[in-house]
Coordinates of C-alpha atoms in Angstrom, one line a residue:
M1422 CA 116.5 77.6 77.9
V1423 CA 114.1 76.8 81.2
R1424 CA 110.6 78.1 80.9
Y1425 CA 108.4 79.3 84.0
G1426 CA 104.3 79.1 83.2
E1427 CA 104.3 81.9 86.1
A1428 CA 106.9 84.0 84.0
E1429 CA 104.6 83.4 81.0
R1430 CA 101.9 84.4 82.1
F1431 CA 103.7 87.4 83.7
A1432 CA 105.3 88.5 80.2
S1433 CA 102.2 88.0 78.6
R1434 CA 100.5 90.6 80.1
L1435 CA 102.9 93.0 79.5
R1436 CA 102.9 92.1 75.8
A1437 CA 99.0 92.4 76.4
L1438 CA 99.8 96.2 77.7
R1439 CA 101.6 97.7 75.4
E1440 CA 100.1 96.2 72.2
R1441 CA 96.8 97.7 73.4
A1442 CA 98.9 101.0 74.0
D1443 CA 100.1 100.6 69.9
Y1444 CA 103.9 101.3 71.5
S1445 CA 107.5 100.0 70.0
Y1446 CA 109.5 98.6 71.9
E1447 CA 111.6 102.0 70.7
A1448 CA 109.2 103.9 71.9
L1449 CA 108.4 102.2 75.2
A1450 CA 111.7 102.6 76.2
Q1451 CA 111.8 106.5 75.6
K1452 CA 109.0 106.7 77.6
T1453 CA 109.7 104.9 80.5
G1454 CA 113.5 105.4 80.7
I1455 CA 114.0 100.9 80.5
S1456 CA 116.1 99.8 77.6
R1457 CA 114.8 98.5 74.6
S1458 CA 116.5 94.8 75.3
S1459 CA 115.5 94.6 78.9
L1460 CA 111.9 95.6 77.4
H1461 CA 112.0 93.3 75.1
R1462 CA 113.0 90.3 77.3
Y1463 CA 110.1 91.0 80.3
C1464 CA 107.5 91.3 77.3
T1465 CA 109.0 87.7 75.9
G1466 CA 109.4 86.1 79.6
S1467 CA 112.7 85.4 79.5
S1468 CA 113.9 87.6 82.3
V1469 CA 111.7 88.5 85.0
P1470 CA 112.2 92.4 86.4
Q1471 CA 114.1 92.1 90.0
D1472 CA 111.6 95.5 91.2
Y1473 CA 107.6 95.3 90.9
G1474 CA 108.3 99.2 90.3
T1475 CA 109.9 98.9 86.9
A1476 CA 106.8 96.7 85.4
H1477 CA 104.9 99.2 87.6
R1478 CA 106.5 101.7 85.1
I1479 CA 105.6 99.9 81.9
A1480 CA 101.8 99.4 83.0
T1481 CA 101.6 102.8 83.7
V1482 CA 102.6 104.3 80.9
C1483 CA 100.7 101.8 78.8
G1484 CA 97.6 103.0 80.7
A1485 CA 96.4 99.8 82.8
T1486 CA 93.6 100.4 85.0
P1487 CA 94.3 100.0 89.1
A1488 CA 92.6 96.7 88.4
E1489 CA 95.5 95.5 85.9
L1490 CA 97.9 96.9 88.1
R1491 CA 97.1 94.8 90.7
E1492 CA 96.6 91.8 88.6
L1493 CA 100.0 92.6 87.1
H1494 CA 101.8 92.4 90.8
R1495 CA 100.3 89.3 91.1
L1496 CA 101.4 87.4 87.8
W1497 CA 104.6 89.1 88.9
A1498 CA 105.0 87.9 92.5
L1499 CA 104.1 84.4 91.5
A1500 CA 106.9 84.3 88.8
G1501 CA 109.7 85.6 91.0
M1502 CA 108.6 83.2 93.4
E1503 CA 108.8 80.4 90.5
R1504 CA 111.9 81.4 89.9
G1505 CA 112.9 80.9 92.9
E1506 CA 113.2 84.2 94.9
R1507 CA 112.4 83.7 98.0
A1508 CA 112.0 87.6 98.7
V1509 CA 109.0 89.3 100.6
P1510 CA 107.3 90.8 97.2
E1511 CA 104.5 93.6 98.1
E1512 CA 102.1 95.4 95.5
G1513 CA 104.2 97.2 94.5
Q1514 CA 106.9 95.8 95.5
A1515 CA 110.7 97.0 94.5
G1516 CA 112.1 95.7 97.6
T1517 CA 112.4 92.0 96.3
G1518 CA 116.3 91.3 97.4
T1519 CA 118.8 90.0 99.8
A1520 CA 117.7 92.8 102.2
E1521 CA 113.9 91.1 102.5
K1522 CA 115.5 88.2 102.4
A1523 CA 117.5 89.2 105.3
K1524 CA 114.2 90.2 106.7
E1525 CA 112.5 86.5 106.6
T1526 CA 115.6 85.2 107.7
A1527 CA 115.7 87.3 111.3
G1528 CA 111.9 86.7 111.5
A1529 CA 112.1 82.6 111.4
A1530 CA 115.2 83.0 113.7
T1531 CA 113.1 85.2 116.0
G1532 CA 110.5 82.7 116.4
A1533 CA 113.0 80.0 116.3
T1534 CA 114.8 81.7 119.1
D1535 CA 111.5 82.4 121.2
A1536 CA 110.7 78.5 121.4
A1537 CA 114.3 77.8 122.7
P1538 CA 114.7 78.4 126.3
E1539 CA 111.6 75.3 126.8
S1540 CA 113.9 72.8 124.8
Q1541 CA 117.0 74.0 125.5
A1542 CA 116.7 74.2 129.8
A1543 CA 119.3 71.8 130.1
P1544 CA 119.9 71.0 134.0
E1545 CA 123.0 70.8 136.0
T1546 CA 123.1 68.3 137.9
V1547 CA 124.4 64.1 136.3
G1548 CA 123.1 60.7 137.0
A1549 CA 119.4 59.4 137.3
S1550 CA 118.5 62.7 139.2
A1551 CA 119.4 64.7 135.7
A1552 CA 117.4 63.3 133.6
V1553 CA 114.4 63.3 135.6
E1554 CA 115.1 66.9 135.7
T1555 CA 115.4 67.0 132.3
Q1556 CA 112.3 65.7 131.1
E1557 CA 110.1 67.5 134.5
A1558 CA 111.5 70.7 135.3
P1559 CA 109.5 72.9 133.0
A1560 CA 106.9 71.4 133.9
G1561 CA 106.5 71.6 138.1
P1562 CA 108.2 70.8 141.0
V1563 CA 111.9 69.4 141.4
A1564 CA 113.1 66.4 143.8
P1565 CA 116.7 68.1 145.6
S1566 CA 115.6 65.2 148.5
F1567 CA 116.3 62.5 146.1
V1568 CA 119.5 63.9 144.9
V1569 CA 120.5 64.4 148.6
E1570 CA 119.3 61.0 149.9
V1571 CA 121.5 59.7 146.9
T1572 CA 124.6 61.4 148.1
E1573 CA 124.4 61.0 151.9
T1574 CA 124.1 57.3 151.5
A1575 CA 126.9 56.8 149.3
S1576 CA 129.0 59.3 151.5
P1577 CA 132.9 57.8 152.3
S1578 CA 131.9 57.8 155.9
Q1579 CA 129.2 55.9 156.0
A1580 CA 130.2 53.3 153.1
G1581 CA 133.4 53.0 155.6
R1582 CA 130.9 52.0 158.6
R1583 CA 128.8 49.2 155.6
L1584 CA 132.2 47.8 155.7
S1585 CA 132.7 47.7 159.1
R1586 CA 129.2 45.6 159.6
G1587 CA 127.9 42.3 158.7
R1588 CA 126.4 41.3 155.0
S1589 CA 123.1 42.4 157.3
G1590 CA 123.8 45.7 157.9
R1591 CA 124.6 46.0 154.7
R1592 CA 121.0 44.8 153.6
T1593 CA 119.5 46.5 155.8
A1594 CA 121.2 50.1 154.8
V1595 CA 120.3 49.2 151.3
T1596 CA 116.7 48.7 152.1
A1597 CA 116.5 51.7 153.9
V1598 CA 118.0 53.7 151.0
V1599 CA 115.5 52.0 148.5
T1600 CA 112.3 52.5 150.4
A1601 CA 113.7 56.0 151.0
V1602 CA 114.1 56.7 147.6
V1603 CA 110.4 55.3 146.5
L1604 CA 108.7 57.6 149.1
V1605 CA 110.4 60.3 147.6
L1606 CA 109.7 59.4 143.6
A1607 CA 105.9 59.0 144.4
A1608 CA 105.8 62.1 146.8
W1609 CA 107.7 63.9 143.8
G1610 CA 105.0 62.1 141.5
V1611 CA 102.2 63.6 142.9
S1612 CA 103.1 67.1 143.2
A1613 CA 104.1 67.4 139.4
I1614 CA 100.9 65.6 138.3
S1615 CA 99.2 68.2 141.0
S1616 CA 101.3 71.6 139.5
R1617 CA 100.4 70.4 135.9
T1618 CA 96.5 70.0 137.0
E1619 CA 96.1 73.4 138.7
S1620 CA 98.8 75.4 137.4
P1621 CA 97.8 76.6 133.7
S1622 CA 101.1 79.4 133.3
G1623 CA 103.1 76.3 133.6
T1624 CA 104.4 74.1 130.1
A1625 CA 101.3 71.7 130.9
G1626 CA 99.2 75.1 130.6
A1627 CA 101.0 76.6 127.6
A1628 CA 100.2 72.7 125.8
Q1629 CA 96.5 73.7 126.5
D1630 CA 96.8 77.0 124.2
H1631 CA 94.0 76.3 121.4
R1632 CA 95.3 79.5 119.3
L1633 CA 96.3 78.1 116.2
L1634 CA 98.8 80.2 115.1
F1635 CA 101.0 78.6 118.7
A1636 CA 100.2 75.1 117.7
T1637 CA 102.8 72.5 116.3
G1638 CA 101.2 72.4 112.8
C1639 CA 102.4 75.9 112.5
K1640 CA 105.7 77.2 111.7
P1641 CA 107.2 80.0 113.7
V1642 CA 107.7 82.3 110.9
V1643 CA 104.2 82.6 108.8
S1644 CA 105.4 84.5 105.3
M1645 CA 105.4 85.3 101.8
G1646 CA 104.2 82.0 99.3
Q1647 CA 103.2 80.4 102.2
Q1648 CA 99.0 78.4 102.1
D1649 CA 97.3 76.6 104.5
K1650 CA 95.4 77.1 107.2
C1651 CA 98.0 78.9 109.4
V1652 CA 97.7 82.4 106.8
R1653 CA 93.4 81.5 107.3
E1654 CA 93.9 82.3 111.1
V1655 CA 96.3 85.3 110.0
Q1656 CA 94.2 86.6 107.7
R1657 CA 91.2 85.9 109.7
Q1658 CA 93.0 87.7 112.7
L1659 CA 93.8 91.0 110.5
E1660 CA 90.1 90.8 109.8
R1661 CA 88.9 90.7 113.2
H1662 CA 91.2 94.2 113.9
G1663 CA 89.2 95.8 111.0
A1664 CA 91.6 95.3 107.9
K1665 CA 90.0 94.7 103.9
I1666 CA 91.6 91.6 103.1
G1667 CA 90.2 88.5 101.1
V1668 CA 90.0 85.6 103.8
D1669 CA 91.9 83.1 101.2
S1670 CA 94.7 80.9 103.1
S1671 CA 97.1 82.6 100.3
Y1672 CA 100.0 84.6 101.8
G1673 CA 100.2 87.1 98.8
P1674 CA 100.7 90.6 98.6
E1675 CA 97.6 91.9 99.9
T1676 CA 98.3 90.0 103.3
L1677 CA 101.7 90.8 103.2
R1678 CA 100.6 94.6 103.3
R1679 CA 98.4 94.1 105.5
V1680 CA 100.4 91.8 108.0
T1681 CA 103.4 94.9 107.5
A1682 CA 101.0 97.5 108.4
F1683 CA 99.8 95.5 111.0
Q1684 CA 102.9 95.4 112.9
V1685 CA 104.0 99.3 111.8
L1686 CA 99.9 100.1 114.0
A1687 CA 101.2 97.8 117.2
D1688 CA 104.3 98.9 117.5
I1689 CA 106.5 96.0 115.8
I1690 CA 109.6 95.7 113.6
P1691 CA 108.0 95.4 109.8
N1692 CA 108.6 93.1 108.5
G1693 CA 106.2 91.4 106.9
V1694 CA 106.6 88.2 108.2
V1695 CA 103.9 86.8 110.7
G1696 CA 106.6 85.6 113.8
A1697 CA 106.5 85.2 117.7
S1698 CA 105.8 88.8 118.7
T1699 CA 103.3 88.8 115.7
K1700 CA 101.4 86.3 116.2
K1701 CA 100.4 87.2 120.1
A1702 CA 99.9 90.8 119.2
L1703 CA 97.2 89.3 116.8
Y1704 CA 95.6 87.7 119.7
E1705 CA 95.9 89.7 122.3
S1706 CA 96.1 93.7 120.4
R1707 CA 94.0 96.1 120.6
V1708 CA 94.9 97.7 117.3
R1709 CA 92.1 98.7 114.7
M1710 CA 93.1 98.9 110.9
D1711 CA 89.7 100.4 110.2
T1712 CA 90.5 103.3 107.7
W1713 CA 89.0 105.7 105.0
S1714 CA 86.9 104.5 101.9
P1715 CA 88.2 105.2 98.5
E1716 CA 85.3 107.6 98.4
K1717 CA 86.4 110.0 101.0
V1718 CA 90.0 110.0 100.7
R1719 CA 88.7 111.1 97.1
E1720 CA 86.9 114.0 98.5
R1721 CA 89.5 115.3 100.9
I1722 CA 92.2 115.2 98.7
R1723 CA 90.0 116.7 96.7
E1724 CA 89.9 119.9 99.2
V1725 CA 93.2 120.2 100.1
F1726 CA 94.6 120.1 96.6
T1727 CA 92.4 123.3 95.7
E1728 CA 95.0 124.2 92.6
A1729 CA 95.1 120.5 91.3
P1730 CA 92.1 118.4 92.8
G1731 CA 92.1 115.8 89.4
D1732 CA 95.6 115.5 89.0
A1733 CA 96.1 114.5 92.7
V1734 CA 93.6 112.4 93.1
S1735 CA 94.8 110.4 90.4
V1736 CA 98.7 110.3 91.3
A1737 CA 97.4 109.1 94.8
D1738 CA 94.9 106.8 92.9
C1739 CA 97.9 105.6 90.8
Q1740 CA 100.3 105.5 93.5
S1741 CA 98.2 103.5 96.1
F1742 CA 94.6 102.3 94.6
L1743 CA 93.3 105.2 97.6
D1744 CA 94.4 102.6 99.8
P1745 CA 95.6 104.4 102.8
L1746 CA 97.5 101.4 104.0
H1747 CA 99.2 100.5 101.1
I1748 CA 102.8 99.9 101.6
L1749 CA 105.5 99.3 99.4
P1750 CA 109.3 98.1 99.6
N1751 CA 112.3 99.5 97.7
T1752 CA 115.5 97.8 96.4
N1753 CA 117.9 99.7 98.8
G1754 CA 115.6 98.5 101.8
S1755 CA 113.4 101.5 102.5
R1756 CA 109.5 101.5 102.1
N1757 CA 106.2 104.0 100.5
W1758 CA 104.2 104.6 102.7
G1759 CA 100.0 105.5 102.8
L1760 CA 98.4 107.0 100.2
F1761 CA 101.2 109.3 98.5
Q1762 CA 103.7 106.8 98.9
I1763 CA 105.7 108.7 100.8
S1764 CA 109.4 107.4 101.1
D1765 CA 111.2 107.0 104.2
K1766 CA 113.9 109.7 103.3
R1767 CA 110.9 112.4 102.4
L1768 CA 109.3 110.9 105.5
R1769 CA 112.2 111.8 107.8
E1770 CA 112.6 115.8 106.0
L1771 CA 108.6 115.9 106.9
G1772 CA 108.8 115.3 110.3
G1773 CA 107.2 112.1 110.2
T1774 CA 106.9 108.4 110.6
P1775 CA 105.6 105.5 109.2
R1776 CA 102.9 105.4 111.9
M1777 CA 102.3 108.8 111.1
A1778 CA 102.1 108.7 107.6
L1779 CA 99.4 105.6 107.4
D1780 CA 97.1 108.4 109.0
P1781 CA 95.3 109.7 105.8
E1782 CA 94.9 112.9 106.8
W1783 CA 98.7 113.3 107.4
N1784 CA 99.3 111.6 104.2
I1785 CA 97.4 113.7 102.3
R1786 CA 99.1 117.1 103.9
A1787 CA 102.2 115.7 103.6
A1788 CA 102.2 115.5 99.6
K1789 CA 100.3 119.2 99.9
R1790 CA 103.3 120.3 101.1
L1791 CA 105.6 118.7 98.6
W1792 CA 103.6 119.5 95.6
S1793 CA 103.8 123.1 97.0
Q1794 CA 107.9 123.6 96.7
K1795 CA 107.8 122.9 93.2
R1796 CA 103.8 123.0 92.9
D1797 CA 103.9 120.5 90.8
F1798 CA 104.1 116.2 91.1
R1799 CA 107.4 115.5 90.7
D1800 CA 107.9 113.7 93.7
W1801 CA 106.4 110.6 91.5
P1802 CA 107.3 110.9 88.3
H1803 CA 105.9 107.9 86.9
C1804 CA 102.5 108.6 88.0
A1805 CA 103.0 112.1 86.7
R1806 CA 104.0 111.0 83.5
S1807 CA 100.1 109.6 83.1
L1808 CA 98.8 112.9 83.4
R1809 CA 97.9 114.2 80.3
P1810 CA 96.6 118.4 80.4
T1811 CA 93.3 118.4 78.6
P1812 CA 92.2 121.2 76.0
S1813 CA 89.9 123.6 78.7
A1814 CA 92.5 123.4 81.1
A1815 CA 95.0 125.6 81.7
P1816 CA 98.7 124.2 81.8
S1817 CA 100.8 124.5 84.6
A1818 CA 104.9 125.6 84.5
T1819 CA 105.3 121.7 84.0
G1820 CA 102.9 120.6 81.6
F1821 CA 100.2 118.7 84.1
S1822 CA 96.8 120.1 84.1
T1823 CA 95.4 122.3 86.5
A1824 CA 92.1 121.1 85.6
R1825 CA 89.2 120.8 88.7

């Protein structure tokens, strides 16, 4: 059986969490709803969960801290890539299947399509003039007089008249044609050079674009798993827009999360990869990604969830690490958004949008509306299971603490 180094490290972390919590496989299976055999495979490294949500559930039941959950996700993403899964993993990602692969492919196709017009502008003329137009048409003026000159001198009537003359006449005509062609080409060449020099909007101007992401050294699409200067440039541009992100040249879960949030805020289809439109927006958009600090998030949650402030903060911390721009893909192609990881389905029910869900104020109030329906946290089952009633707290109808 083939062994994978990253999968082994991921399994080792799961085993450590299980052993620290002192759960048998049977007990852990009952608490997580995952079969005993699957748990054994994950903890021995013979299998890696397709969805990060499965690993997140195991770790949460075992009492993992937010820092441990982040590290577990990193190991899960590396293990998945090591096994050749070209999904787009995310912090807490459950959406690493075919849907995300299709999004990456679509992003790559977009980048390729954007680059196509310059290289595929095929001329309609033939012969020598066609070759000239193929090379120079995008950069400056074409020399239609050259084509006309050749056509006129090669017309049947003129050829007939030349045949009626002597050799001297033919030589004179040929000399005149060659002279005309040379003059036209010379004039056209000067015009083309001038066009390149004076018009920055042409192809020559584009070649002088010093923005790294548009340079030939960067791929048309920058995406998950990539580690190079192009990723660093993406991270630096995100940081310039106010995002809190480590600039380490590695396109991992954090970069994926920030890219997706930027795309939502910039009204770009959020596919988590940096194609032509996202590159352009990174350089030209005025979108800001500054958001609330964890301290402000905690304070506001306590103000809104007056009946169960402590539990509400715990659930939000479990769901998003109190990061307002946290985004989690699911296996069915949907996503969870913001502080309380509100799903696409819930967003529609609440009349919201992904952009609204990344607003911490809206997200907290939306979560309170969901909580108020049953006055419990059943919309967040994995995190709600980690809540423990205290002896001094009056238990709610669902057994969750209502301590403040």
